[in-house]
mmCIF file with all atom_site columns, C-alpha atoms in Angstrom:
data_model
loop_
_atom_site.group_PDB
_atom_site.id
_atom_site.type_symbol
_atom_site.label_atom_id
_atom_site.label_alt_id
_atom_site.label_comp_id
_atom_site.label_asym_id
_atom_site.label_entity_id
_atom_site.label_seq_id
_atom_site.pdbx_PDB_ins_code
_atom_site.Cartn_x
_atom_site.Cartn_y
_atom_site.Cartn_z
_atom_site.occupancy
_atom_site.B_iso_or_equiv
_atom_site.pdbx_formal_charge
_atom_site.auth_seq_id
_atom_site.auth_comp_id
_atom_site.auth_asym_id
_atom_site.auth_atom_id
_atom_site.pdbx_PDB_model_num
ATOM 1   C CA . MET A 1 1   ? 6.657   21.746  -19.368 1.00 0.00 ? 972  MET A CA 1
ATOM 2   C CA . LYS A 1 2   ? 5.626   19.949  -16.180 1.00 0.00 ? 973  LYS A CA 1
ATOM 3   C CA . ALA A 1 3   ? 3.496   16.829  -16.491 1.00 0.00 ? 974  ALA A CA 1
ATOM 4   C CA . ALA A 1 4   ? 0.309   16.306  -15.090 1.00 0.00 ? 975  ALA A CA 1
ATOM 5   C CA . ASP A 1 5   ? -0.993  13.775  -12.351 1.00 0.00 ? 976  ASP A CA 1
ATOM 6   C CA . ASN A 1 6   ? -2.538  10.980  -13.715 1.00 0.00 ? 977  ASN A CA 1
ATOM 7   C CA . ALA A 1 7   ? -6.300  11.568  -12.754 1.00 0.00 ? 978  ALA A CA 1
ATOM 8   C CA . GLU A 1 8   ? -7.294  7.999   -12.836 1.00 0.00 ? 979  GLU A CA 1
ATOM 9   C CA . LEU A 1 9   ? -4.631  6.800   -10.039 1.00 0.00 ? 980  LEU A CA 1
ATOM 10  C CA . LYS A 1 10  ? -5.833  9.993   -7.774  1.00 0.00 ? 981  LYS A CA 1
ATOM 11  C CA . THR A 1 11  ? -9.517  9.119   -8.163  1.00 0.00 ? 982  THR A CA 1
ATOM 12  C CA . LEU A 1 12  ? -8.357  5.131   -7.565  1.00 0.00 ? 983  LEU A CA 1
ATOM 13  C CA . THR A 1 13  ? -5.972  6.432   -4.322  1.00 0.00 ? 984  THR A CA 1
ATOM 14  C CA . GLU A 1 14  ? -8.785  8.785   -3.273  1.00 0.00 ? 985  GLU A CA 1
ATOM 15  C CA . ALA A 1 15  ? -11.091 5.743   -3.047  1.00 0.00 ? 986  ALA A CA 1
ATOM 16  C CA . ASP A 1 16  ? -8.608  3.448   -1.400  1.00 0.00 ? 987  ASP A CA 1
ATOM 17  C CA . GLN A 1 17  ? -8.131  6.121   1.533   1.00 0.00 ? 988  GLN A CA 1
ATOM 18  C CA . ALA A 1 18  ? -11.649 7.044   2.252   1.00 0.00 ? 989  ALA A CA 1
ATOM 19  C CA . GLU A 1 19  ? -12.814 3.427   2.216   1.00 0.00 ? 990  GLU A CA 1
ATOM 20  C CA . ARG A 1 20  ? -9.873  2.718   5.266   1.00 0.00 ? 991  ARG A CA 1
ATOM 21  C CA . LYS A 1 21  ? -10.907 6.054   7.246   1.00 0.00 ? 992  LYS A CA 1
ATOM 22  C CA . ASP A 1 22  ? -12.976 4.529   10.101  1.00 0.00 ? 993  ASP A CA 1
ATOM 23  C CA . TRP A 1 23  ? -11.094 0.930   9.731   1.00 0.00 ? 994  TRP A CA 1
ATOM 24  C CA . ALA A 1 24  ? -11.459 -0.017  12.998  1.00 0.00 ? 995  ALA A CA 1
ATOM 25  C CA . LYS A 1 25  ? -15.456 0.216   13.054  1.00 0.00 ? 996  LYS A CA 1
ATOM 26  C CA . LEU A 1 26  ? -15.877 -1.853  9.674   1.00 0.00 ? 997  LEU A CA 1
ATOM 27  C CA . THR A 1 27  ? -17.403 -5.019  9.957   1.00 0.00 ? 998  THR A CA 1
ATOM 28  C CA . GLN A 1 28  ? -16.227 -8.137  8.778   1.00 0.00 ? 999  GLN A CA 1
ATOM 29  C CA . ALA A 1 29  ? -18.354 -7.911  5.702   1.00 0.00 ? 1000 ALA A CA 1
ATOM 30  C CA . GLU A 1 30  ? -17.144 -4.629  5.071   1.00 0.00 ? 1001 GLU A CA 1
ATOM 31  C CA . LYS A 1 31  ? -13.837 -5.524  5.206   1.00 0.00 ? 1002 LYS A CA 1
ATOM 32  C CA . GLU A 1 32  ? -14.274 -8.443  2.767   1.00 0.00 ? 1003 GLU A CA 1
ATOM 33  C CA . GLU A 1 33  ? -15.898 -5.700  0.368   1.00 0.00 ? 1004 GLU A CA 1
ATOM 34  C CA . LEU A 1 34  ? -12.920 -3.649  0.805   1.00 0.00 ? 1005 LEU A CA 1
ATOM 35  C CA . SER A 1 35  ? -10.805 -6.668  -0.112  1.00 0.00 ? 1006 SER A CA 1
ATOM 36  C CA . ARG A 1 36  ? -12.773 -6.866  -3.325  1.00 0.00 ? 1007 ARG A CA 1
ATOM 37  C CA . GLN A 1 37  ? -12.150 -2.973  -3.603  1.00 0.00 ? 1008 GLN A CA 1
ATOM 38  C CA . ASP A 1 38  ? -8.483  -3.544  -3.071  1.00 0.00 ? 1009 ASP A CA 1
ATOM 39  C CA . THR A 1 39  ? -7.934  -6.601  -5.562  1.00 0.00 ? 1010 THR A CA 1
ATOM 40  C CA . ALA A 1 40  ? -10.298 -4.548  -8.310  1.00 0.00 ? 1011 ALA A CA 1
ATOM 41  C CA . ARG A 1 41  ? -7.989  -1.373  -7.942  1.00 0.00 ? 1012 ARG A CA 1
ATOM 42  C CA . LEU A 1 42  ? -4.558  -3.023  -7.897  1.00 0.00 ? 1013 LEU A CA 1
ATOM 43  C CA . ALA A 1 43  ? -5.528  -4.995  -11.197 1.00 0.00 ? 1014 ALA A CA 1
ATOM 44  C CA . ARG A 1 44  ? -6.223  -1.605  -12.958 1.00 0.00 ? 1015 ARG A CA 1
ATOM 45  C CA . VAL A 1 45  ? -3.060  -0.247  -11.160 1.00 0.00 ? 1016 VAL A CA 1
ATOM 46  C CA . LYS A 1 46  ? -1.160  -3.134  -12.910 1.00 0.00 ? 1017 LYS A CA 1
ATOM 47  C CA . GLU A 1 47  ? -2.493  -2.064  -16.051 1.00 0.00 ? 1018 GLU A CA 1
ATOM 48  C CA . ILE A 1 48  ? -1.882  1.508   -15.543 1.00 0.00 ? 1019 ILE A CA 1
ATOM 49  C CA . LEU A 1 49  ? 1.564   0.476   -14.845 1.00 0.00 ? 1020 LEU A CA 1
ATOM 50  C CA . LYS A 1 50  ? 1.757   -1.527  -18.434 1.00 0.00 ? 1021 LYS A CA 1
ATOM 51  C CA . GLU A 1 51  ? 1.152   1.364   -20.402 1.00 0.00 ? 1022 GLU A CA 1
ATOM 52  C CA . GLY A 1 52  ? 4.006   3.089   -18.824 1.00 0.00 ? 1023 GLY A CA 1
ATOM 53  C CA . THR A 1 53  ? 1.733   6.133   -18.075 1.00 0.00 ? 1024 THR A CA 1
ATOM 54  C CA . LEU A 1 54  ? 3.354   7.225   -14.636 1.00 0.00 ? 1025 LEU A CA 1
ATOM 55  C CA . SER A 1 55  ? 5.223   10.180  -15.253 1.00 0.00 ? 1026 SER A CA 1
ATOM 56  C CA . THR A 1 56  ? 4.992   12.525  -11.835 1.00 0.00 ? 1027 THR A CA 1
ATOM 57  C CA . ALA A 1 57  ? 6.018   11.604  -8.340  1.00 0.00 ? 1028 ALA A CA 1
ATOM 58  C CA . THR A 1 58  ? 2.753   11.552  -6.951  1.00 0.00 ? 1029 THR A CA 1
ATOM 59  C CA . ASP A 1 59  ? 1.903   9.010   -9.909  1.00 0.00 ? 1030 ASP A CA 1
ATOM 60  C CA . PHE A 1 60  ? 4.587   6.626   -8.604  1.00 0.00 ? 1031 PHE A CA 1
ATOM 61  C CA . SER A 1 61  ? 3.415   7.492   -4.988  1.00 0.00 ? 1032 SER A CA 1
ATOM 62  C CA . ASN A 1 62  ? -0.310  6.892   -5.553  1.00 0.00 ? 1033 ASN A CA 1
ATOM 63  C CA . ALA A 1 63  ? 0.508   3.627   -7.460  1.00 0.00 ? 1034 ALA A CA 1
ATOM 64  C CA . GLY A 1 64  ? 2.823   2.380   -4.837  1.00 0.00 ? 1035 GLY A CA 1
ATOM 65  C CA . LEU A 1 65  ? -0.220  3.037   -2.186  1.00 0.00 ? 1036 LEU A CA 1
ATOM 66  C CA . ILE A 1 66  ? -2.436  0.723   -3.686  1.00 0.00 ? 1037 ILE A CA 1
ATOM 67  C CA . PHE A 1 67  ? 0.239   -1.755  -4.209  1.00 0.00 ? 1038 PHE A CA 1
ATOM 68  C CA . GLN A 1 68  ? 0.968   -1.391  -0.761  1.00 0.00 ? 1039 GLN A CA 1
ATOM 69  C CA . HIS A 1 69  ? -2.849  -2.991  -0.059  1.00 0.00 ? 1040 HIS A CA 1
ATOM 70  C CA . GLY A 1 70  ? -1.816  -5.982  -2.513  1.00 0.00 ? 1041 GLY A CA 1
ATOM 71  C CA . VAL A 1 71  ? -2.052  -9.362  -0.982  1.00 0.00 ? 1042 VAL A CA 1
ATOM 72  C CA . THR A 1 72  ? 1.716   -10.476 -1.780  1.00 0.00 ? 1043 THR A CA 1
ATOM 73  C CA . PRO A 1 73  ? 5.100   -10.112 -0.870  1.00 0.00 ? 1044 PRO A CA 1
ATOM 74  C CA . GLU A 1 74  ? 5.565   -9.119  -4.351  1.00 0.00 ? 1045 GLU A CA 1
ATOM 75  C CA . ASP A 1 75  ? 2.776   -6.372  -4.204  1.00 0.00 ? 1046 ASP A CA 1
ATOM 76  C CA . TYR A 1 76  ? 4.560   -5.108  -1.189  1.00 0.00 ? 1047 TYR A CA 1
ATOM 77  C CA . LEU A 1 77  ? 7.738   -5.282  -3.005  1.00 0.00 ? 1048 LEU A CA 1
ATOM 78  C CA . VAL A 1 78  ? 6.180   -3.277  -6.026  1.00 0.00 ? 1049 VAL A CA 1
ATOM 79  C CA . ALA A 1 79  ? 5.367   -0.539  -3.612  1.00 0.00 ? 1050 ALA A CA 1
ATOM 80  C CA . HIS A 1 80  ? 8.554   -0.027  -2.389  1.00 0.00 ? 1051 HIS A CA 1
ATOM 81  C CA . GLU A 1 81  ? 10.248  0.411   -5.669  1.00 0.00 ? 1052 GLU A CA 1
ATOM 82  C CA . LEU A 1 82  ? 7.172   2.841   -6.536  1.00 0.00 ? 1053 LEU A CA 1
ATOM 83  C CA . ALA A 1 83  ? 7.977   4.762   -3.283  1.00 0.00 ? 1054 ALA A CA 1
ATOM 84  C CA . LEU A 1 84  ? 11.526  4.835   -4.246  1.00 0.00 ? 1055 LEU A CA 1
ATOM 85  C CA . CYS A 1 85  ? 10.700  6.411   -7.695  1.00 0.00 ? 1056 CYS A CA 1
ATOM 86  C CA . ALA A 1 86  ? 8.528   8.765   -5.713  1.00 0.00 ? 1057 ALA A CA 1
ATOM 87  C CA . TRP A 1 87  ? 11.173  9.698   -3.579  1.00 0.00 ? 1058 TRP A CA 1
ATOM 88  C CA . LEU A 1 88  ? 13.734  10.414  -6.334  1.00 0.00 ? 1059 LEU A CA 1
ATOM 89  C CA . LEU A 1 89  ? 11.210  12.505  -8.186  1.00 0.00 ? 1060 LEU A CA 1
ATOM 90  C CA . GLY A 1 90  ? 10.743  14.565  -5.062  1.00 0.00 ? 1061 GLY A CA 1
ATOM 91  C CA . ASN A 1 91  ? 7.977   12.971  -2.950  1.00 0.00 ? 1062 ASN A CA 1
ATOM 92  C CA . ALA A 1 92  ? 9.548   11.717  0.013   1.00 0.00 ? 1063 ALA A CA 1
ATOM 93  C CA . SER A 1 93  ? 7.297   9.789   2.236   1.00 0.00 ? 1064 SER A CA 1
ATOM 94  C CA . SER A 1 94  ? 6.908   7.192   4.870   1.00 0.00 ? 1065 SER A CA 1
ATOM 95  C CA . LEU A 1 95  ? 5.536   4.716   2.158   1.00 0.00 ? 1066 LEU A CA 1
ATOM 96  C CA . THR A 1 96  ? 9.250   3.634   1.441   1.00 0.00 ? 1067 THR A CA 1
ATOM 97  C CA . ALA A 1 97  ? 9.981   2.205   4.450   1.00 0.00 ? 1068 ALA A CA 1
ATOM 98  C CA . LEU A 1 98  ? 6.152   0.937   5.226   1.00 0.00 ? 1069 LEU A CA 1
ATOM 99  C CA . ALA A 1 99  ? 6.391   -0.791  1.936   1.00 0.00 ? 1070 ALA A CA 1
ATOM 100 C CA . GLU A 1 100 ? 9.501   -2.538  2.894   1.00 0.00 ? 1071 GLU A CA 1
ATOM 101 C CA . ASP A 1 101 ? 8.404   -3.441  6.534   1.00 0.00 ? 1072 ASP A CA 1
ATOM 102 C CA . ARG A 1 102 ? 5.166   -5.060  4.800   1.00 0.00 ? 1073 ARG A CA 1
ATOM 103 C CA . PHE A 1 103 ? 7.309   -7.076  2.267   1.00 0.00 ? 1074 PHE A CA 1
ATOM 104 C CA . LEU A 1 104 ? 9.369   -8.201  4.957   1.00 0.00 ? 1075 LEU A CA 1
ATOM 105 C CA . VAL A 1 105 ? 6.988   -9.501  7.559   1.00 0.00 ? 1076 VAL A CA 1
ATOM 106 C CA . ASN A 1 106 ? 4.896   -10.789 4.736   1.00 0.00 ? 1077 ASN A CA 1
ATOM 107 C CA . SER A 1 107 ? 8.196   -12.851 3.778   1.00 0.00 ? 1078 SER A CA 1
ATOM 108 C CA . LYS A 1 108 ? 8.645   -14.091 7.366   1.00 0.00 ? 1079 LYS A CA 1
ATOM 109 C CA . ARG A 1 109 ? 11.172  -12.048 8.110   1.00 0.00 ? 1080 ARG A CA 1
ATOM 110 C CA . LEU A 1 110 ? 12.084  -9.134  10.419  1.00 0.00 ? 1081 LEU A CA 1
ATOM 111 C CA . GLN A 1 111 ? 10.592  -5.418  10.189  1.00 0.00 ? 1082 GLN A CA 1
ATOM 112 C CA . ARG A 1 112 ? 13.464  -3.033  9.917   1.00 0.00 ? 1083 ARG A CA 1
ATOM 113 C CA . PHE A 1 113 ? 11.524  0.364   10.980  1.00 0.00 ? 1084 PHE A CA 1
ATOM 114 C CA . GLY A 1 114 ? 8.492   -1.070  12.889  1.00 0.00 ? 1085 GLY A CA 1
ATOM 115 C CA . SER A 1 115 ? 5.530   -0.071  11.173  1.00 0.00 ? 1086 SER A CA 1
ATOM 116 C CA . GLN A 1 116 ? 3.959   -3.051  10.985  1.00 0.00 ? 1087 GLN A CA 1
ATOM 117 C CA . PHE A 1 117 ? 1.270   -4.474  13.705  1.00 0.00 ? 1088 PHE A CA 1
ATOM 118 C CA . SER A 1 118 ? 0.283   -7.748  13.575  1.00 0.00 ? 1089 SER A CA 1
ATOM 119 C CA . VAL A 1 119 ? 0.806   -9.137  16.938  1.00 0.00 ? 1090 VAL A CA 1
ATOM 120 C CA . LYS A 1 120 ? -2.560  -9.314  18.346  1.00 0.00 ? 1091 LYS A CA 1
ATOM 121 C CA . ARG A 1 121 ? -2.992  -9.734  22.482  1.00 0.00 ? 1092 ARG A CA 1
ATOM 122 C CA . GLY A 1 122 ? -6.815  -9.660  23.415  1.00 0.00 ? 1093 GLY A CA 1
ATOM 123 C CA . ASP A 1 123 ? -7.733  -6.550  21.856  1.00 0.00 ? 1094 ASP A CA 1
ATOM 124 C CA . ASP A 1 124 ? -4.526  -5.052  21.121  1.00 0.00 ? 1095 ASP A CA 1
ATOM 125 C CA . TYR A 1 125 ? -1.909  -5.056  18.454  1.00 0.00 ? 1096 TYR A CA 1
ATOM 126 C CA . PHE A 1 126 ? 1.586   -4.877  18.917  1.00 0.00 ? 1097 PHE A CA 1
ATOM 127 C CA . PRO A 1 127 ? 4.482   -4.405  16.298  1.00 0.00 ? 1098 PRO A CA 1
ATOM 128 C CA . SER A 1 128 ? 6.067   -7.176  14.540  1.00 0.00 ? 1099 SER A CA 1
ATOM 129 C CA . PRO A 1 129 ? 9.516   -8.017  15.818  1.00 0.00 ? 1100 PRO A CA 1
ATOM 130 C CA . VAL A 1 130 ? 11.992  -5.692  14.728  1.00 0.00 ? 1101 VAL A CA 1
ATOM 131 C CA . GLU A 1 131 ? 15.477  -6.523  13.278  1.00 0.00 ? 1102 GLU A CA 1
#
């Protein structure tokens, strides 16, 4: 019997993505509220991980996405590892590369895939340097 996806992780991920839908239009206050929501979601996903209830590729992918929106290099490394678990279970996505790049850039290293845009010139963003 195939395991069911974790419904709470699905709900957390849907909320995470919905709040980012119009990122460019968010005010500073809305971005600060998003950051608070990210922190709360990440704390809950950490609890879920400790419970050991991830079982499907989608579960690992959803948890990885929440970690991708963490704040520390360690969060991004866990996002990468969770994305790898999802990939091994059959859910290959770009999250593996995105999380690795975010980890590298936030660890003051050169990214590998060019997915992180943190160099700002005027109103334009450019990719961080690539290895």
